[in-house]
Short mmCIF file of C-alpha atoms in Angstrom, two decimals:
data_model
loop_
_atom_site.label_atom_id
_atom_site.label_comp_id
_atom_site.label_asym_id
_atom_site.label_seq_id
_atom_site.Cartn_x
_atom_site.Cartn_y
_atom_site.Cartn_z
CA MET M 1 204.73 -63.24 -0.68
CA GLU M 2 204.27 -60.73 1.90
CA ALA M 3 207.50 -61.83 3.55
CA ASP M 4 209.71 -61.94 0.47
CA PHE M 5 208.31 -58.79 -1.11
CA VAL M 6 206.56 -56.34 1.51
CA ASP M 7 208.38 -57.24 4.30
CA THR M 8 211.03 -56.84 2.85
CA GLY M 9 210.60 -53.39 1.54
CA ARG M 10 210.46 -54.14 -1.76
CA PHE M 11 206.78 -53.62 -2.22
CA PRO M 12 204.90 -50.98 -0.31
CA GLY M 13 202.16 -53.43 -0.10
CA GLY M 14 199.49 -54.99 -2.54
CA ASN M 15 196.30 -56.94 -3.22
CA LEU M 16 196.20 -60.50 -4.25
CA ARG M 17 193.32 -62.38 -5.62
CA ILE M 18 192.64 -65.53 -7.23
CA LEU M 19 189.35 -66.75 -8.53
CA ARG M 20 188.61 -70.38 -10.10
CA ASN M 21 185.03 -70.35 -11.65
CA GLY M 22 184.24 -67.23 -10.40
CA GLU M 23 184.42 -68.04 -6.59
CA THR M 24 186.95 -66.42 -4.87
CA LEU M 25 189.99 -69.17 -3.67
CA HIS M 26 192.35 -66.23 -2.02
CA ASP M 27 191.72 -62.29 -1.85
CA SER M 28 194.47 -60.71 0.50
CA CYS M 29 195.89 -57.52 0.90
CA MET M 30 199.03 -56.80 2.49
CA GLY M 31 201.34 -54.01 3.62
CA LEU M 32 200.42 -50.29 2.85
CA MET M 33 199.11 -48.07 0.05
CA ASP M 34 200.79 -44.99 1.22
CA ILE M 35 203.90 -45.38 3.38
CA GLU M 36 204.26 -41.74 4.33
CA ARG M 37 200.86 -42.02 5.95
CA SER M 38 201.05 -45.19 7.17
CA ARG M 39 197.61 -45.72 5.43
CA PRO M 40 197.14 -49.74 5.09
CA TRP M 41 196.50 -51.44 1.66
CA ALA M 42 192.49 -51.33 1.34
CA ALA M 43 190.65 -53.60 -1.14
CA ASP M 44 188.83 -50.45 -3.06
CA ALA M 45 192.50 -48.68 -3.46
CA LEU M 46 192.47 -46.60 -6.49
CA LEU M 47 195.73 -47.70 -8.80
CA ARG M 48 197.44 -46.93 -11.83
CA ILE M 49 197.21 -49.61 -14.23
CA TYR M 50 199.02 -48.23 -16.44
CA SER M 51 199.59 -51.13 -19.50
CA MET M 52 196.90 -52.99 -18.33
CA THR M 53 194.64 -50.31 -20.16
CA LYS M 54 195.96 -51.55 -23.86
CA PRO M 55 193.58 -54.87 -23.08
CA ILE M 56 190.52 -52.73 -22.45
CA VAL M 57 191.02 -50.35 -25.35
CA SER M 58 191.80 -53.08 -27.52
CA THR M 59 188.50 -54.46 -26.76
CA ALA M 60 186.58 -51.47 -27.30
CA LEU M 61 188.23 -51.51 -30.87
CA MET M 62 187.24 -55.51 -31.43
CA MET M 63 183.56 -54.12 -30.47
CA GLN M 64 183.74 -52.01 -33.14
CA ILE M 65 184.89 -54.14 -35.52
CA GLU M 66 182.23 -56.86 -34.60
CA HIS M 67 179.51 -54.63 -35.20
CA GLY M 68 180.54 -53.84 -38.47
CA LEU M 69 182.14 -50.55 -37.76
CA ALA M 70 185.68 -51.47 -39.27
CA GLY M 71 187.81 -54.30 -40.44
CA ILE M 72 190.53 -55.85 -38.65
CA ASP M 73 192.87 -55.58 -42.05
CA GLN M 74 191.50 -52.09 -42.60
CA PRO M 75 194.15 -49.64 -43.11
CA VAL M 76 194.80 -46.58 -40.34
CA SER M 77 194.62 -44.66 -43.11
CA ASP M 78 191.00 -45.03 -43.61
CA PHE M 79 190.59 -43.31 -40.41
CA LEU M 80 193.74 -41.25 -39.62
CA SER M 81 195.07 -38.40 -42.08
CA GLY M 82 198.68 -38.37 -41.85
CA TRP M 83 199.03 -42.26 -42.13
CA LEU M 84 199.33 -42.36 -46.01
CA ASP M 85 202.67 -43.10 -48.17
CA GLN M 86 204.42 -44.16 -45.17
CA ARG M 87 208.16 -44.65 -45.39
CA VAL M 88 210.36 -47.16 -43.16
CA TRP M 89 213.49 -46.36 -41.27
CA THR M 90 216.81 -48.22 -43.02
CA GLY M 91 219.44 -46.17 -40.85
CA GLY M 92 221.13 -43.47 -39.72
CA GLU M 93 219.20 -40.27 -37.63
CA GLY M 94 218.56 -36.87 -37.26
CA ILE M 95 219.51 -35.12 -40.71
CA ALA M 96 220.99 -38.40 -42.30
CA LEU M 97 217.57 -40.49 -41.84
CA ALA M 98 217.72 -42.80 -44.41
CA THR M 99 214.02 -44.49 -45.49
CA GLU M 100 212.26 -46.29 -47.92
CA PRO M 101 208.47 -46.84 -48.81
CA ALA M 102 206.69 -49.47 -47.26
CA VAL M 103 206.10 -52.39 -48.74
CA ARG M 104 202.29 -52.42 -47.23
CA PRO M 105 200.20 -49.96 -45.43
CA VAL M 106 199.71 -50.04 -41.45
CA THR M 107 196.32 -52.02 -40.46
CA LEU M 108 194.43 -52.41 -37.26
CA ARG M 109 195.55 -55.82 -37.04
CA HIS M 110 199.33 -54.41 -37.04
CA LEU M 111 198.23 -52.34 -33.99
CA LEU M 112 196.15 -54.10 -32.05
CA SER M 113 199.62 -57.15 -31.99
CA HIS M 114 201.70 -54.46 -32.01
CA THR M 115 203.47 -55.04 -35.66
CA ALA M 116 202.80 -51.75 -36.85
CA GLY M 117 206.38 -50.93 -36.79
CA LEU M 118 206.09 -48.12 -34.06
CA THR M 119 207.91 -48.29 -31.13
CA TYR M 120 207.89 -46.21 -27.82
CA GLY M 121 210.67 -43.90 -29.12
CA THR M 122 213.02 -44.45 -25.49
CA ARG M 123 215.73 -46.12 -24.97
CA LEU M 124 215.00 -50.03 -24.85
CA ALA M 125 216.97 -52.35 -22.66
CA SER M 126 218.14 -55.57 -24.89
CA VAL M 127 219.24 -59.01 -24.03
CA GLY M 128 221.78 -59.29 -21.66
CA GLY M 129 220.85 -56.00 -20.04
CA ALA M 130 222.79 -53.80 -23.02
CA ARG M 131 221.39 -50.24 -23.54
CA VAL M 132 219.62 -49.46 -27.47
CA GLU M 133 218.82 -45.74 -28.52
CA ASP M 134 215.74 -45.74 -30.57
CA PRO M 135 216.83 -43.99 -33.85
CA LEU M 136 213.59 -42.66 -34.23
CA ALA M 137 213.42 -41.48 -30.51
CA LEU M 138 214.11 -37.66 -31.33
CA LEU M 139 211.09 -37.84 -33.57
CA TYR M 140 208.71 -39.40 -31.09
CA GLN M 141 209.99 -36.45 -28.89
CA GLU M 142 208.54 -34.22 -31.70
CA ALA M 143 205.38 -35.96 -31.63
CA ASP M 144 204.66 -35.77 -28.48
CA ASP M 145 204.10 -32.04 -28.60
CA ALA M 146 201.03 -32.66 -30.06
CA ALA M 147 199.41 -34.82 -26.99
CA GLN M 148 198.63 -31.56 -25.66
CA TYR M 149 195.92 -30.64 -28.49
CA GLY M 150 194.15 -34.57 -27.21
CA LEU M 151 194.61 -37.87 -28.73
CA GLN M 152 193.60 -37.39 -32.72
CA ALA M 153 196.61 -34.72 -32.70
CA TYR M 154 198.99 -37.02 -31.47
CA ALA M 155 197.80 -40.26 -33.70
CA ARG M 156 198.00 -37.86 -36.77
CA ALA M 157 201.72 -37.04 -35.96
CA ILE M 158 202.74 -40.29 -35.14
CA GLY M 159 201.10 -41.52 -38.66
CA ARG M 160 203.88 -38.84 -39.90
CA LEU M 161 207.15 -40.38 -38.81
CA PRO M 162 208.98 -43.29 -39.95
CA LEU M 163 208.27 -46.71 -39.46
CA ARG M 164 210.84 -48.47 -37.38
CA TYR M 165 210.52 -51.62 -39.22
CA ARG M 166 208.19 -52.95 -42.30
CA PRO M 167 204.49 -53.55 -40.86
CA GLY M 168 203.72 -57.30 -40.17
CA THR M 169 207.42 -58.02 -39.61
CA ARG M 170 208.78 -57.67 -36.60
CA TRP M 171 206.94 -56.78 -32.97
CA MET M 172 207.62 -53.78 -30.87
CA TYR M 173 206.16 -52.30 -27.80
CA SER M 174 204.60 -49.11 -29.00
CA VAL M 175 202.39 -46.40 -28.97
CA ALA M 176 200.10 -48.36 -30.91
CA THR M 177 197.03 -48.62 -28.15
CA ASP M 178 197.57 -44.59 -28.40
CA VAL M 179 196.61 -44.45 -31.93
CA ILE M 180 193.51 -47.12 -31.24
CA GLY M 181 192.29 -45.00 -28.79
CA ALA M 182 192.02 -42.21 -31.32
CA ILE M 183 190.52 -44.48 -33.83
CA VAL M 184 187.96 -45.60 -31.26
CA GLU M 185 187.16 -42.15 -30.49
CA LEU M 186 186.88 -41.27 -34.35
CA ILE M 187 184.32 -43.93 -34.99
CA ALA M 188 182.51 -43.24 -32.03
CA GLY M 189 182.08 -39.54 -32.33
CA ARG M 190 182.58 -38.77 -28.59
CA SER M 191 186.06 -38.93 -26.43
CA LEU M 192 187.80 -42.10 -25.47
CA GLY M 193 186.67 -41.85 -21.72
CA GLU M 194 183.14 -41.16 -22.52
CA HIS M 195 183.20 -44.19 -24.97
CA LEU M 196 184.62 -46.51 -22.77
CA THR M 197 182.16 -45.57 -19.62
CA GLU M 198 179.31 -46.42 -21.99
CA ALA M 199 180.61 -49.51 -23.87
CA ILE M 200 182.53 -51.27 -21.11
CA PHE M 201 182.69 -49.85 -17.58
CA SER M 202 178.74 -49.26 -17.25
CA PRO M 203 177.80 -52.72 -18.70
CA LEU M 204 180.07 -54.42 -16.22
CA GLY M 205 179.79 -52.36 -12.72
CA MET M 206 183.30 -50.86 -13.26
CA VAL M 207 182.35 -47.92 -11.25
CA ASP M 208 185.88 -46.60 -10.53
CA THR M 209 187.42 -46.94 -13.83
CA SER M 210 188.63 -43.54 -15.15
CA PHE M 211 191.12 -41.54 -17.22
CA HIS M 212 191.24 -39.71 -13.59
CA VAL M 213 190.79 -39.60 -9.98
CA PRO M 214 187.47 -37.31 -9.04
CA PRO M 215 187.81 -35.67 -5.33
CA SER M 216 185.42 -37.26 -4.10
CA LYS M 217 187.39 -40.79 -4.32
CA ALA M 218 191.20 -38.97 -3.66
CA HIS M 219 191.17 -40.35 -0.29
CA ARG M 220 191.52 -43.87 -1.89
CA PHE M 221 194.14 -43.27 -4.34
CA ALA M 222 197.41 -44.94 -3.35
CA ALA M 223 200.90 -43.53 -3.65
CA CYS M 224 203.20 -45.26 -6.57
CA TYR M 225 206.77 -46.19 -5.34
CA ILE M 226 210.11 -46.76 -8.09
CA ALA M 227 212.76 -49.30 -6.92
CA THR M 228 216.08 -47.55 -6.69
CA PRO M 229 219.40 -49.77 -7.77
CA GLU M 230 220.01 -50.12 -3.95
CA ARG M 231 216.39 -52.33 -3.84
CA ALA M 232 215.17 -49.29 -1.51
CA MET M 233 211.82 -47.31 -2.69
CA ARG M 234 211.35 -43.95 -3.18
CA LEU M 235 208.20 -41.90 -3.96
CA ALA M 236 207.61 -41.37 -7.66
CA ASP M 237 204.02 -40.28 -7.55
CA ALA M 238 202.31 -38.70 -4.30
CA PRO M 239 198.53 -39.01 -4.20
CA GLU M 240 197.84 -35.46 -2.88
CA ARG M 241 199.44 -34.09 -5.87
CA SER M 242 199.10 -36.25 -9.14
CA PRO M 243 198.38 -35.30 -12.24
CA TYR M 244 195.67 -38.24 -12.28
CA LEU M 245 193.80 -36.10 -10.03
CA TYR M 246 193.03 -33.84 -12.87
CA PRO M 247 191.24 -34.91 -15.99
CA PRO M 248 193.43 -35.02 -18.87
CA THR M 249 193.88 -33.35 -21.94
CA PHE M 250 195.88 -36.89 -23.35
CA GLU M 251 193.43 -39.67 -22.85
CA SER M 252 195.93 -42.23 -23.45
CA GLY M 253 194.73 -45.93 -24.30
CA GLY M 254 198.19 -47.48 -23.78
CA GLY M 255 198.30 -46.63 -19.98
CA GLY M 256 196.36 -44.08 -18.57
CA LEU M 257 193.54 -45.48 -16.73
CA VAL M 258 193.33 -45.97 -13.25
CA SER M 259 190.97 -48.52 -12.11
CA THR M 260 190.43 -51.22 -8.57
CA MET M 261 191.16 -54.51 -8.26
CA ASP M 262 187.11 -55.42 -8.25
CA ASP M 263 187.03 -52.95 -11.53
CA TYR M 264 189.70 -54.56 -13.25
CA GLY M 265 188.52 -58.21 -12.06
CA ARG M 266 185.11 -58.05 -13.80
CA PHE M 267 186.71 -56.79 -16.95
CA ALA M 268 189.10 -60.06 -16.30
CA GLU M 269 186.48 -62.30 -15.66
CA VAL M 270 184.21 -61.39 -18.77
CA LEU M 271 187.00 -62.34 -20.82
CA ARG M 272 187.73 -65.88 -18.89
CA LYS M 273 184.14 -66.66 -19.32
CA GLY M 274 184.13 -66.64 -23.25
CA GLY M 275 183.68 -62.66 -23.85
CA ALA M 276 179.88 -61.84 -23.09
CA PRO M 277 178.26 -59.46 -23.17
CA LEU M 278 181.20 -57.41 -24.76
CA LEU M 279 182.39 -59.83 -27.33
CA GLN M 280 181.39 -63.19 -29.04
CA VAL M 281 182.96 -66.28 -28.28
CA SER M 282 184.71 -66.23 -32.24
CA THR M 283 185.92 -63.00 -31.26
CA LEU M 284 187.63 -63.40 -28.24
CA ALA M 285 189.06 -66.71 -29.60
CA MET M 286 190.87 -64.22 -32.44
CA MET M 287 192.06 -61.75 -30.10
CA THR M 288 193.72 -64.80 -27.65
CA ALA M 289 195.40 -66.85 -30.79
CA ASN M 290 198.86 -65.93 -31.67
CA GLN M 291 198.79 -63.01 -34.22
CA LEU M 292 202.62 -62.97 -35.10
CA PRO M 293 204.40 -63.50 -38.24
CA GLY M 294 204.48 -67.06 -38.84
CA GLY M 295 203.31 -68.10 -35.73
CA ARG M 296 206.28 -67.54 -34.18
CA GLU M 297 207.74 -66.56 -30.42
CA LEU M 298 207.83 -63.06 -29.25
CA LYS M 299 210.85 -63.46 -28.09
CA ASP M 300 211.87 -64.48 -31.82
CA VAL M 301 210.53 -61.41 -33.47
CA ALA M 302 210.92 -58.77 -31.06
CA LEU M 303 212.94 -55.77 -32.51
CA VAL M 304 214.49 -55.70 -28.82
CA SER M 305 213.97 -58.60 -26.29
CA ASP M 306 214.11 -58.49 -22.79
CA PRO M 307 214.13 -61.68 -21.16
CA LYS M 308 212.37 -60.48 -18.14
CA LEU M 309 209.04 -58.85 -20.30
CA LEU M 310 209.19 -61.84 -23.08
CA PRO M 311 209.54 -65.19 -21.65
CA ASP M 312 209.87 -68.45 -23.42
CA ALA M 313 206.77 -69.75 -25.59
CA THR M 314 204.75 -66.80 -25.22
CA GLY M 315 202.94 -65.01 -28.49
CA PHE M 316 200.83 -62.19 -28.91
CA GLY M 317 197.28 -61.84 -29.49
CA LEU M 318 195.08 -58.57 -30.20
CA GLY M 319 195.90 -56.38 -26.76
CA PHE M 320 197.83 -58.93 -24.91
CA ALA M 321 200.10 -61.89 -25.19
CA THR M 322 199.01 -65.72 -25.13
CA THR M 323 201.41 -68.31 -23.96
CA LEU M 324 202.14 -71.52 -26.35
CA ASP M 325 203.58 -74.01 -24.06
CA ALA M 326 202.38 -75.14 -20.89
CA SER M 327 205.89 -76.74 -19.75
CA GLN M 328 207.65 -73.19 -19.77
CA ASP M 329 207.23 -71.25 -16.49
CA GLY M 330 206.23 -67.72 -17.68
CA PRO M 331 202.63 -66.58 -17.36
CA PRO M 332 199.92 -68.13 -17.83
CA THR M 333 199.62 -71.98 -19.19
CA ALA M 334 199.47 -72.75 -23.06
CA GLY M 335 196.46 -71.50 -24.72
CA ASN M 336 195.95 -68.76 -22.08
CA PHE M 337 196.35 -64.88 -21.80
CA TYR M 338 197.61 -62.09 -20.26
CA TRP M 339 199.35 -58.64 -19.55
CA SER M 340 200.88 -56.43 -16.75
CA GLY M 341 201.23 -52.79 -15.83
CA ALA M 342 204.72 -50.83 -15.76
CA ALA M 343 203.73 -50.49 -12.13
CA THR M 344 204.00 -54.53 -11.39
CA THR M 345 200.24 -54.88 -12.02
CA ILE M 346 198.96 -58.14 -13.35
CA TRP M 347 196.51 -60.39 -14.59
CA TRP M 348 196.13 -63.76 -16.11
CA VAL M 349 193.35 -65.81 -17.15
CA ASP M 350 193.95 -69.91 -17.30
CA ARG M 351 191.17 -71.32 -19.08
CA SER M 352 192.37 -74.98 -18.45
CA ARG M 353 191.64 -74.23 -14.37
CA ASP M 354 188.95 -71.69 -15.15
CA LEU M 355 191.20 -69.35 -13.03
CA THR M 356 191.44 -65.71 -12.98
CA VAL M 357 194.45 -64.18 -11.18
CA LEU M 358 195.20 -60.41 -10.08
CA PHE M 359 197.94 -58.89 -8.66
CA MET M 360 197.71 -55.01 -7.96
CA THR M 361 200.56 -53.47 -6.24
CA GLN M 362 202.14 -49.40 -7.23
CA LEU M 363 206.05 -50.00 -7.81
CA LEU M 364 208.01 -49.16 -10.84
CA PRO M 365 209.18 -50.91 -12.91
CA ALA M 366 207.50 -53.76 -13.57
CA THR M 367 210.92 -55.83 -14.24
CA ALA M 368 212.63 -55.10 -10.94
CA TYR M 369 212.29 -58.38 -9.10
CA GLY M 370 211.23 -60.91 -11.83
CA PHE M 371 207.91 -60.81 -10.10
CA GLN M 372 205.51 -62.06 -12.51
CA GLY M 373 207.18 -65.26 -13.26
CA TRP M 374 207.79 -65.78 -9.60
CA LEU M 375 203.84 -65.02 -8.80
CA LYS M 376 203.14 -67.75 -11.43
CA ARG M 377 205.81 -70.48 -9.96
CA GLN M 378 203.76 -69.67 -6.47
CA VAL M 379 200.33 -69.98 -7.62
CA ASP M 380 201.07 -72.99 -9.89
CA ALA M 381 202.83 -74.57 -6.53
CA ALA M 382 199.98 -74.28 -4.38
CA LEU M 383 197.10 -75.25 -7.04
CA ASP M 384 198.86 -78.10 -7.21
#
């Protein structure tokens, strides 16, 4: 890995950790966490985990469901105003937008499985590399203005938008987990960050995971880079002036957390071992089961499909992806689960081998080099 991705200048550096049955098989740091200051990658580096926030926030909601505070198929409108009488986009855009009534309400299950009819409101890569414009993109940008008033205001604004498709019929990666964060807040009666700290971080000893980097830990914060078409890196977020140094008004349940290898490893290991003390075994089984309509694959039901992100034989559970066929190269093997972050962070649990694999770096975007599939093949080859 170091020769292929660090020495070649593709990655700034990183940390790979492989555990079997909780015992460390491999743990290596390589390269730099701050190229401009020649700082070697440290095991306790603080990192933007982006969408690896989603499994944590989804777990928080599943804990509340397990405690009887909500129902998996309960309508979102029971919690958030603005989610009643929703409509579904059928064509056009702007003032020519055409919609029809939604056949069914959006539920918590739809949010957790990204089948709610929501999107990210951005340009999306489709099969073959063509660019597809989301017809609701401008409306999502208007809803983004509400984020300055916090999660609740943002979630209500999203609920007033037309859905991109009928709930439960397709899959689209989306702002759904930000809406989940707002619901977790409402049920808990406190901010998302406060609830995650009390319900998950403190019990697991995740002492460095938060929605911002406090001054006392700023020296451990890694720089974040972005790959360019020339396959060179440029600085995307400098650690000494990053917005992550300040508590946010909007605590994004979909991608706002900062964490470390040790902290996220504790969370991943809890899931590998069955969920305790956070979840019951039956709850985790529901989360790791494919929730897509008809039990189909992600690539078959995704509204816009990028093969770099949606490999063959991949399903989606409640908060993360699950693999349906062990013969495929995509991470991980059949019946297991994983998710990744925009800065090429990734973790997976291989239950057939009692294996947990985590890789941390800070390079945008995650699809730059097809790294996730490459890493899975390398780990499999080493173990075999």
